[in-house]
XYZ file of C-alpha atoms in Angstrom:
582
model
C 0.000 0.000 0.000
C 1.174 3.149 -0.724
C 1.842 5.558 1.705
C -0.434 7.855 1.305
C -3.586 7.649 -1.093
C -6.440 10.356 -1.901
C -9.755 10.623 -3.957
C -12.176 13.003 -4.419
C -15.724 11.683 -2.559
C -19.028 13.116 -2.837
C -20.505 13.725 0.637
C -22.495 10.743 0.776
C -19.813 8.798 -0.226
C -17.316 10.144 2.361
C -19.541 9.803 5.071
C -21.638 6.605 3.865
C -18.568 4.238 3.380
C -16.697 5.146 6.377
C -17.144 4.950 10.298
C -14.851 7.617 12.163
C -13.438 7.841 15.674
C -11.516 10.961 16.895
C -8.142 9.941 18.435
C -8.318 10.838 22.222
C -4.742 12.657 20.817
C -6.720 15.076 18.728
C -8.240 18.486 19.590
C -11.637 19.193 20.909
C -14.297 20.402 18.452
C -14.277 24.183 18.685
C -16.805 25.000 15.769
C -19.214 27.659 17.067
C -22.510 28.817 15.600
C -20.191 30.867 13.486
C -18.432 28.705 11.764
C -21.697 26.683 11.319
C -23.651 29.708 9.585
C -20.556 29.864 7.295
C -20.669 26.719 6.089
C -24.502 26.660 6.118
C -24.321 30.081 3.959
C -21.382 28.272 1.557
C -23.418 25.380 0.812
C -27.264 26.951 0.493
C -25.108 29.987 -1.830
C -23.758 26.958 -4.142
C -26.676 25.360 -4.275
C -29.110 28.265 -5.007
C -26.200 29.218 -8.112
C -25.103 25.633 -9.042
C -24.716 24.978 -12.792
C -25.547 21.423 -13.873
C -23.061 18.840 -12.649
C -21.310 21.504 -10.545
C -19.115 20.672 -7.920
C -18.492 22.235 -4.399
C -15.200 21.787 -2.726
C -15.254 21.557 1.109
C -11.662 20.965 1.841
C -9.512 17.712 2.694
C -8.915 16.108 5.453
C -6.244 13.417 6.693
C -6.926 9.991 7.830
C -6.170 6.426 8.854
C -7.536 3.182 9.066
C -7.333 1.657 12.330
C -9.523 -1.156 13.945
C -12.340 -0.590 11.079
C -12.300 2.779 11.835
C -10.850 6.093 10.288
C -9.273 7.959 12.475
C -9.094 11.912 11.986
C -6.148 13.555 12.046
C -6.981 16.649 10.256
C -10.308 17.663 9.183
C -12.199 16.820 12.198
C -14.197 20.220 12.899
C -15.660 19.757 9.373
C -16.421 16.303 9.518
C -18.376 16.266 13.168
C -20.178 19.413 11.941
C -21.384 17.835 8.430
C -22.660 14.965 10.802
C -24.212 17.411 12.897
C -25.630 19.269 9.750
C -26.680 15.820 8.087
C -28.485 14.342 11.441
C -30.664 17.729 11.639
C -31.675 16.573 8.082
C -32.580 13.227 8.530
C -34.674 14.587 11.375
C -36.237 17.107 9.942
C -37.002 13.606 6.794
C -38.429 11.321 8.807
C -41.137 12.409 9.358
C -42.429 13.249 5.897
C -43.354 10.794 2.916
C -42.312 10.104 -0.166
C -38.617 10.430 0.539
C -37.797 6.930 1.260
C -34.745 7.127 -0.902
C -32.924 10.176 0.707
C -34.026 8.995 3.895
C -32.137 6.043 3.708
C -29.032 7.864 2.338
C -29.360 10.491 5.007
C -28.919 7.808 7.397
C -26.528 5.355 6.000
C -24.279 8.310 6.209
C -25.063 8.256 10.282
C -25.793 4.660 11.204
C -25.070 1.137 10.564
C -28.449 -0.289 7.952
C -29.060 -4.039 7.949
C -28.188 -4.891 4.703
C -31.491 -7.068 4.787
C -34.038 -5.273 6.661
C -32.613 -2.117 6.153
C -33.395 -1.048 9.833
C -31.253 1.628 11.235
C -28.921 0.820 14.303
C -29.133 3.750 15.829
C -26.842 2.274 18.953
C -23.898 2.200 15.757
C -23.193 6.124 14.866
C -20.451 6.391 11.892
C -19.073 9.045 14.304
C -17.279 8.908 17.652
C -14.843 10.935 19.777
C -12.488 9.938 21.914
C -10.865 13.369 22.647
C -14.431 15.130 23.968
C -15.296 14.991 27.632
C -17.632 13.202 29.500
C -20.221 15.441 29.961
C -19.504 17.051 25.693
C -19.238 13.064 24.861
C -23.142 12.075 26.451
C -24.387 15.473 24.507
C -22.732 14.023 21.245
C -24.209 10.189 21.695
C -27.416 11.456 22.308
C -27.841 13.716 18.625
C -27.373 10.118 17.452
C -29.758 8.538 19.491
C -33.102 7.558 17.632
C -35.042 9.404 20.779
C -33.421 12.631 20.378
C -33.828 15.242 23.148
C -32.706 18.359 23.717
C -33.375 21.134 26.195
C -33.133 23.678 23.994
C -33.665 26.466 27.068
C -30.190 25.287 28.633
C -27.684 27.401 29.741
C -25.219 24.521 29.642
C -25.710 23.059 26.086
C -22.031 21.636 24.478
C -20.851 23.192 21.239
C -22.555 20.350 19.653
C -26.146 20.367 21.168
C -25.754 24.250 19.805
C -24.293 23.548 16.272
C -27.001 21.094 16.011
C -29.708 23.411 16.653
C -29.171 25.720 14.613
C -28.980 23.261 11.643
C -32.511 22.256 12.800
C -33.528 26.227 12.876
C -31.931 27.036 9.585
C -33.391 23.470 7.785
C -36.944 24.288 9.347
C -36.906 27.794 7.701
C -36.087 26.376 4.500
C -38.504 23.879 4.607
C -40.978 26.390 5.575
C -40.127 29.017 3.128
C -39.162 26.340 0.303
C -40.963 23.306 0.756
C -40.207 21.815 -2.505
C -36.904 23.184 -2.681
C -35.365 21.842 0.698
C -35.235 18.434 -0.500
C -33.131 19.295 -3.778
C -31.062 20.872 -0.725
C -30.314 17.742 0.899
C -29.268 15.890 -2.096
C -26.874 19.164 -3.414
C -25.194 18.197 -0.144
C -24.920 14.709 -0.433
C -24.114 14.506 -4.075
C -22.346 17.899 -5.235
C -20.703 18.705 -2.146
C -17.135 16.730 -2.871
C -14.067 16.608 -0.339
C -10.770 15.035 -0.379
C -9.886 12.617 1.905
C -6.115 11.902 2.326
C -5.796 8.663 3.757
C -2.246 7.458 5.167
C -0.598 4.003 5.568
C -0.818 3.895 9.650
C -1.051 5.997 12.417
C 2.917 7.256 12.456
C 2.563 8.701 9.220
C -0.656 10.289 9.788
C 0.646 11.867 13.014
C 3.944 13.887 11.108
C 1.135 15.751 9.048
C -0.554 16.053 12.437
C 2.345 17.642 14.142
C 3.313 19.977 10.447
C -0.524 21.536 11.361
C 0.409 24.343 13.055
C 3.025 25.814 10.580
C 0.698 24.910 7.728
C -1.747 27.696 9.423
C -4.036 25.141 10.984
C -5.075 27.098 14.516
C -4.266 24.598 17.037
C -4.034 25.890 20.362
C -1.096 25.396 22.589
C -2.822 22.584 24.498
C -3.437 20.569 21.449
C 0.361 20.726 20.147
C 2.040 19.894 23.511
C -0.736 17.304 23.418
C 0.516 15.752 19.845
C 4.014 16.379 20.817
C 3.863 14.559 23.921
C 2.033 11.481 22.700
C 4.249 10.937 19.487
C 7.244 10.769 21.600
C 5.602 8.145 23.605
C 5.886 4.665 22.632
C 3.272 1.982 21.628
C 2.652 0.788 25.221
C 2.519 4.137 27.014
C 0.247 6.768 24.276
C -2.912 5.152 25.216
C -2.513 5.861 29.020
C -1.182 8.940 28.606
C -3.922 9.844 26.362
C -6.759 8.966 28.803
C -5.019 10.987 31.509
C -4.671 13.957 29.678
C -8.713 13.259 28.599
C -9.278 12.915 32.623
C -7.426 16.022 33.082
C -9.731 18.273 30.254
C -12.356 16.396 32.468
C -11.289 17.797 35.635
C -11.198 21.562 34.258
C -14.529 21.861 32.584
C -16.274 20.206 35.992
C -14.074 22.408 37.871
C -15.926 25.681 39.048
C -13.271 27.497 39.271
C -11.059 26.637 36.093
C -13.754 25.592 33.670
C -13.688 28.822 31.628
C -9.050 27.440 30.656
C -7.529 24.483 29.146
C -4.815 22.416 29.388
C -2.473 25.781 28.102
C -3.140 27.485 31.319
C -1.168 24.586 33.208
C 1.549 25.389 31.447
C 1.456 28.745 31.747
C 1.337 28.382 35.257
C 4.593 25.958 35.290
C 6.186 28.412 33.102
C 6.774 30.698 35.339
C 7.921 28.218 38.216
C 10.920 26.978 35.455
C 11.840 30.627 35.240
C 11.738 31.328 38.794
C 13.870 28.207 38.983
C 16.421 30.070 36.991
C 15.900 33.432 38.771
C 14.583 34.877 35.456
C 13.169 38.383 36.217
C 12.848 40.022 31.947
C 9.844 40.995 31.244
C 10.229 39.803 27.906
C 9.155 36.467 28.215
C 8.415 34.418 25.805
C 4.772 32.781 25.201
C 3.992 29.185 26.511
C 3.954 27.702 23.192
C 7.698 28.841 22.497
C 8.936 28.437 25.627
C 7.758 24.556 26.219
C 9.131 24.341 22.280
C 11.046 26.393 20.201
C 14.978 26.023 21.398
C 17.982 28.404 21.509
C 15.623 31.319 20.636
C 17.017 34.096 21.305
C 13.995 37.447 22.594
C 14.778 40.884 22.145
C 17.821 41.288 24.693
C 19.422 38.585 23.367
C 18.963 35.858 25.927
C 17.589 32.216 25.578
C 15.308 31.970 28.052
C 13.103 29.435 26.612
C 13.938 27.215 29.416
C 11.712 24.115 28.891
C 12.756 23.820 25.246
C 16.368 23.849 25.851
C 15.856 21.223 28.296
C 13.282 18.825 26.709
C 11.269 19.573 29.272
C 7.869 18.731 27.560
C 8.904 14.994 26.861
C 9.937 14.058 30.603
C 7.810 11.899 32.543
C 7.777 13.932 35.667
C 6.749 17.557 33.477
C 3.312 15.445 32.869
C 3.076 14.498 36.226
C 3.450 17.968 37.681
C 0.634 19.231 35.459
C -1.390 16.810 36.796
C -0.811 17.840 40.221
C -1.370 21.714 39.113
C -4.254 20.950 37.433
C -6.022 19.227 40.633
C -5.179 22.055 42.753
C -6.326 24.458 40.145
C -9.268 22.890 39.825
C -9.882 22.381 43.252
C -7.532 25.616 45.172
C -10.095 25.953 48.573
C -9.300 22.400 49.389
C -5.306 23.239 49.823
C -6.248 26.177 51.440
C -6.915 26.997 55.396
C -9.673 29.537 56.012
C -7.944 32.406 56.421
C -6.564 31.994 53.293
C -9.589 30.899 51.500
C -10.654 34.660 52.410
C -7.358 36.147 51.386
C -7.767 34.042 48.113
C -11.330 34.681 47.337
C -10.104 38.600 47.247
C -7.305 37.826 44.654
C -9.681 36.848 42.506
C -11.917 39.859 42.608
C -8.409 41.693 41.437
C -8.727 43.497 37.677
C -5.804 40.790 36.190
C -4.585 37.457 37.055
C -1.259 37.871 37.477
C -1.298 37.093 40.805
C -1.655 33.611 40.179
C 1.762 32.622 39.112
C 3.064 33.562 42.880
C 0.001 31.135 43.724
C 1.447 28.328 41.274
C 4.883 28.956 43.171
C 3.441 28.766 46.339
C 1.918 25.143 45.254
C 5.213 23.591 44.022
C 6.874 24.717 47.222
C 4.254 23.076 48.978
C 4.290 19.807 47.000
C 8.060 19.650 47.211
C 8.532 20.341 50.794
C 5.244 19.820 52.318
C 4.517 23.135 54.151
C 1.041 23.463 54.675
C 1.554 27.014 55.633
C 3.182 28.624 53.195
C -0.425 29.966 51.736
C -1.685 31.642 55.315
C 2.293 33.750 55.304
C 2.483 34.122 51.278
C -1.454 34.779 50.378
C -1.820 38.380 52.635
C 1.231 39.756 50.998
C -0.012 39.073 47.692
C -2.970 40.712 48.406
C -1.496 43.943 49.705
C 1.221 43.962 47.177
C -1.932 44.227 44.297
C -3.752 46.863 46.648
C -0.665 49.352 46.807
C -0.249 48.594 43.530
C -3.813 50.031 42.812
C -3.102 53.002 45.019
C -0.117 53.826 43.271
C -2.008 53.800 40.281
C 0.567 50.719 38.864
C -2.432 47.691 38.842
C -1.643 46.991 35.559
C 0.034 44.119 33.980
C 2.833 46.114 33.890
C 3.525 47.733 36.977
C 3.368 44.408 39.279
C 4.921 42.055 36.598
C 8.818 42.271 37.766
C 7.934 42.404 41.514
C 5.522 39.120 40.759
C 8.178 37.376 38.983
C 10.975 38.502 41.974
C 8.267 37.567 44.223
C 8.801 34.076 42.789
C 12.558 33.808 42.825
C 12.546 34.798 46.071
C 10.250 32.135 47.123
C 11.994 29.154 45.817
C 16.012 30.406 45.052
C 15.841 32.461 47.951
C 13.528 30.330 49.939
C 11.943 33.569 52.230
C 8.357 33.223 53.229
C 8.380 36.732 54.728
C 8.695 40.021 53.035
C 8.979 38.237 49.567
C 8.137 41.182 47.574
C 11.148 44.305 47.131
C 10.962 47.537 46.009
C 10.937 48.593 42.509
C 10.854 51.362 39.912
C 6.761 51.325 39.469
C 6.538 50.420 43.214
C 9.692 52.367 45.208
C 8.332 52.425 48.447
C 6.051 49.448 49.757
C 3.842 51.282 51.981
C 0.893 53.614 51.845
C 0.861 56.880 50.291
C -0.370 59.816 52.620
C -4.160 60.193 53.773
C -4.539 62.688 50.951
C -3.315 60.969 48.072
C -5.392 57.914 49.566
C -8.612 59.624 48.954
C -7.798 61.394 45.688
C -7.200 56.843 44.337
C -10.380 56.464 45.569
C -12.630 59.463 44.214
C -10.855 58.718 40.499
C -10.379 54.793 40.654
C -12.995 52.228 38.857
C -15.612 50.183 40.370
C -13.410 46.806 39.548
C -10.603 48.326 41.469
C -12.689 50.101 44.209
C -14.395 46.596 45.227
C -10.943 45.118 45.162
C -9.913 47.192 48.255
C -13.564 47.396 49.790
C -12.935 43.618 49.902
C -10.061 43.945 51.634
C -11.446 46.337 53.929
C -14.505 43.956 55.179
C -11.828 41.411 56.771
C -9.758 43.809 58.051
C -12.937 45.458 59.729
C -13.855 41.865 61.561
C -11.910 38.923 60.640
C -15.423 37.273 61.354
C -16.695 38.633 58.281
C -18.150 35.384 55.924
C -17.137 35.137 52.426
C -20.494 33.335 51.136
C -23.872 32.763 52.395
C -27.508 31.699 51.219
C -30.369 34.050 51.643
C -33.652 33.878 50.391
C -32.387 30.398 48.110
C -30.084 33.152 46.383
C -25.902 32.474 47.053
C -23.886 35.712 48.239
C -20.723 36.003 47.783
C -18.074 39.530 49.360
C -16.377 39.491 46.347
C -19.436 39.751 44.415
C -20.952 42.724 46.411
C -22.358 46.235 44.807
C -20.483 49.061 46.021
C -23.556 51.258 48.377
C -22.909 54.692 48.451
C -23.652 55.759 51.990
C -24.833 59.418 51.364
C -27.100 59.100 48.218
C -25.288 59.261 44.706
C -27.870 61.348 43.109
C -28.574 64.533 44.635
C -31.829 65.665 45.206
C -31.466 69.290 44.355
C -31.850 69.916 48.104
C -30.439 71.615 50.936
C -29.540 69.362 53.183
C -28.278 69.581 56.579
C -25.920 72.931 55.545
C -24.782 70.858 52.131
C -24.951 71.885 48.494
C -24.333 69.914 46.013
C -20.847 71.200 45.329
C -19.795 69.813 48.705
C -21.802 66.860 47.825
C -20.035 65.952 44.598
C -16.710 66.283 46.381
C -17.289 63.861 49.041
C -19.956 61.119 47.055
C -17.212 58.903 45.741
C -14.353 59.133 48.534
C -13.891 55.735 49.557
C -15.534 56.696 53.666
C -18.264 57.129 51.646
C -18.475 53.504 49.796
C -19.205 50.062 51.359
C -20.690 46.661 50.485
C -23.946 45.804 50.279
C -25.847 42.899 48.522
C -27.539 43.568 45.527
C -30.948 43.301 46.259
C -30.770 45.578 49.592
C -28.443 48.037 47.423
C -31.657 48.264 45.192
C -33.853 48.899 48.704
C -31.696 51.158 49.842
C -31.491 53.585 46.571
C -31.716 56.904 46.973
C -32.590 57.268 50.315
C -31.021 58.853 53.210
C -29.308 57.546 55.670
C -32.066 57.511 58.585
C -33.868 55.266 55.937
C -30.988 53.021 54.778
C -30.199 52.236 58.394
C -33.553 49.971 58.639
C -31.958 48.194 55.690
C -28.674 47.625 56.529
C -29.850 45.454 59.296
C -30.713 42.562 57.001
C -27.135 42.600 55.064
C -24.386 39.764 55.626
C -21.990 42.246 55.932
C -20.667 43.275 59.403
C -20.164 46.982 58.883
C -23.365 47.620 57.258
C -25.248 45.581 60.329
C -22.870 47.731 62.788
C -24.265 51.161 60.656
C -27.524 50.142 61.161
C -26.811 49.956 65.128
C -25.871 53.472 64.709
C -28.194 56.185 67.041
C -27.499 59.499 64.265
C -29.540 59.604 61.898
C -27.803 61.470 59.098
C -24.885 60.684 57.394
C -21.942 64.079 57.410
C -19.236 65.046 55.719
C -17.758 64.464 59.089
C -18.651 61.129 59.018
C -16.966 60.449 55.381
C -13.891 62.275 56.661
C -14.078 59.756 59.703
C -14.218 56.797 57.912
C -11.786 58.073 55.196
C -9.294 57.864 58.257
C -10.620 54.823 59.490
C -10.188 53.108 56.636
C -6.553 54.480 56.124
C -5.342 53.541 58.618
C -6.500 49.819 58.759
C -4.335 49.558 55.394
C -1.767 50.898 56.427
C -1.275 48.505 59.709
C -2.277 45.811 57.066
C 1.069 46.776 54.970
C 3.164 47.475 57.855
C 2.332 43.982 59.193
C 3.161 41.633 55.686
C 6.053 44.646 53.900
């Protein structure tokens, strides 16, 4: 047999002669409703313009035989979404007469026919994947079930529960439009849509066009190379093991509540910057995962080769694999590693504007894997958090103003092995400490929302370290971090005069931070407008321990004098907060 063979198939014949498994090596399907439309527009355009005989190219797509099956290599989002686009067909079929014939082609390109009865086996799709999770995996079996259901309300529907919709939406407008039409439709598909498969002789040679993808323009993403990469260098006896733990891990991160919205790429990511703190690498330049975990010798912009993990085959050692593992199950799982005074101080980090923080997190895990120290969240976690708070005061939140201390932050954590005062001075950040009372205010009067509820955050554990983090009310779930900022005296003036204000005055003090605080979102709405004799009956009912101790309060207005009190208040809890971890 020759190595590789290929010729041109109609649709039907493609799909009809075939039965297909995606490799659990492969990518996942990432075809949105997009891509769908496209290729729904392509095909209705050619077929509403065809000349007689004309052909419609869809692309090729690279294959092998294996165990009676084809296995895709490239061409996968194409084919699962023309099964997708041909099962909403036969659907919409069935149920009408006179069609016998392109019913039965409609499903001999989905299901094994007895070649006697010419029943359908609807338990024996043409199509499986190996690659999509669990929960994606039970969406795909049951389009091909006979019984097909689908809660079309869902907020959780897969990527193919979606596609497949809006083939049925698009094929019922046609049908309802063009009645006559729609079944010309189905047999342009079948018959005048061609494309080329490219079938190779075994699964070695299949797998070097696999791993040429990416340069060929193919968009792969990071996760899916290092996922080829890994499992060619494997032998025989270890691919298929190493493929189902890599499927367990994609498992783990879209059931995870926490990590579900990354893949695989964020591991690595996150081990990235443990190699370079192993190395006490500090540029800024750094190089992205996918070159760092591959490209070798590469020299960035000031001349260094810093891509660590390539130079030292990092990707293809046995205990790289492992370590992602272990990363992934405390990324997908970070409050059970962590005591509850750091599940508070963590729970704030993520209500921060960029997650930069979490490579010092990372850091903190491999120390704590590789020398068992349970505590080294509870010491490293509050510094972390005040280091991105003064950063925010400074006016330096951004990527760029805390990425060098982060990364030192790192070295000194594993070359320097410090648990205390692991963050230094630097250019965007000279002094770690608070600026004066003055330039305090002035942050919080011209700072956004996102950053304001960062520090308010902050604020409600430093005010009682018995403030709770979550809570259930009403069947509703709370969370601090997810708070609306309440504006004590009422945002919108009233056009009043009121208690020897004007509105000048007013405007001045309405967003200094003694004038903010957390309140759920549903008293926030209560409380309004109102005044602060008013709000005090609703503050009462809130979680949080301030607003209860406000509503304790026997004045019933709300001053300047009290802004400027809390203003100070407030100050000066952050700055014993920084003089306590800097």
């Amino acid at each position: 047999m020759a190595e590789m063979r290929a010729e041109r198939k109609s649709i039907f014949e493609y799909l009809s002669k075939n039965k297909f498994l995606i490799p659990m090596y492969q990518r996942n399907y990432v075809w949105s409703e997009d891509e769908c439309e496209q290729l729904w527009e392509d095909v209705y355009n050619f077929f509403e313009n065809k000349e007689e005989d004309e052909e419609y190219f869809l692309g090729s797509v690279v294959i092998y035989k294996e165990n009676g099956k084809q296995n895709i290599i490239d061409g996968q989002q194409r084919t699962t979404t023309l099964c997708l686009f041909i099962r909403a067909l036969y659907e919409k079929a069935r149920g009408q007469n006179g069609i016998d014939k392109l019913k039965d082609n409609l499903a001999s390109c989905l299901w094994d026919i007895n070649s006697l009865t010419g029943n359908i086996n609807f338990d024996e799709a043409h199509f499986k994947s190996e690659v999509a999770t669990d929960l994606d995996n039970q969406s795909l079996e049951n389009i091909f079930k006979d019984n097909l259901i689908i809660d079309k309300e869902s907020k959780k529907l897969s990527l193919y529960e979606k596609n497949f919709i809006l083939f049925q939406n698009k094929i019922d407008e046609l049908a309802k439009d063009k009645p006559t039409e729609w079944f010309n439709f189905c047999l342009c598909l079948l018959q005048n849509c061609v494309i080329l498969p490219i079938e190779c002789d075994g699964r070695d040679k299949a797998l070097r066009i696999f791993n040429t993808l990416n340069n060929r323009g193919v968009s792969l993403s990071p996760a899916d190379i290092f996922k080829g990469l890994i499992f060619t260098n494997k032998n025989d006896k270890d691919r298929m093991e190493f493929a189902k733990e890599w499927k367990t891990l994609e498992n783990q991160i879209q059931n995870s509540s926490y990590l579900k919205k990354e893949d695989i790429s964020f591991l690595f990511t996150q081990y990235e910057h443990i190699i370079r703190a192993q190395y006490s690498e500090v540029d800024t330049v750094i190089p992205g995962v996918l070159e760092f975990w591959t490209k070798k010798d590469k020299e960035n912009s000031k001349n260094k080769k810093a891509n660590f993990a390539a130079n030292e085959d990092l990707l293809n050692k046995e205990e790289t694999f492992e370590f992602i593992k272990q990363l992934g199950e405390f990324w997908c799982n970070p409050y059970n590693y962590l005591n509850p005074q750091a599940q508070k101080y963590f729970a704030i980090l993520n209500a921060f504007q960029n997650r930069l923080w979490q490579m010092v997190v990372s850091v903190c895990f491999y120390e704590y894997k590789k020398n068992k120290n349970s505590d080294i969240f509870d010491i490293i976690l509050p510094q972390l958090v005040a280091y991105n708070a003064l950063g925010l005061i400074y006016g330096k939140g951004g990527s760029s103003g805390l990425f060098w201390g982060l990364m030192k932050a790192n070295v000194n954590i594993i070359r320097e092995n410090k648990r205390t005062n692991i963050f230094e001075p630097s250019i965007n950040l000279p002094d770690l400490k608070i600026p004066s009372l003055e330039n305090f205010i002035d942050f919080s009067k011209k700072a956004r929302p996102q950053q304001i509820r960062y520090i308010l955050a902050l604020y409600a554990i430093m005010y009682n370290q018995n403030q709770v983090m979550e809570w259930n009310k009403d069947n509703k779930n709370y969370s601090l971090v997810k708070a609306e900022i309440e504006h004590i005296f009422p945002r919108n003036w009233q056009n009043t005069n009121y208690n020897g204000w004007d509105e000048k005055e007013a405007q001045e003090y309405l967003e200094q931070i003694g004038n903010k605080m957390f309140l759920e979102k549903k008293l926030n709405i209560q409380a309004g407008n109102g005044y602060f004799n008013k709000k005090k009956e609703i503050y009462k009912d809130s979680y949080f321990i301030e607003a209860r101790d406000l509503s304790a309060s026997s004045q019933k207005d709300w001053l300047k004098c009290d802004i400027e009190k809390r203003n100070k208040q407030i100050y000066d809890a952050f700055s014993k907060f920084f003089t306590s971890v800097f």
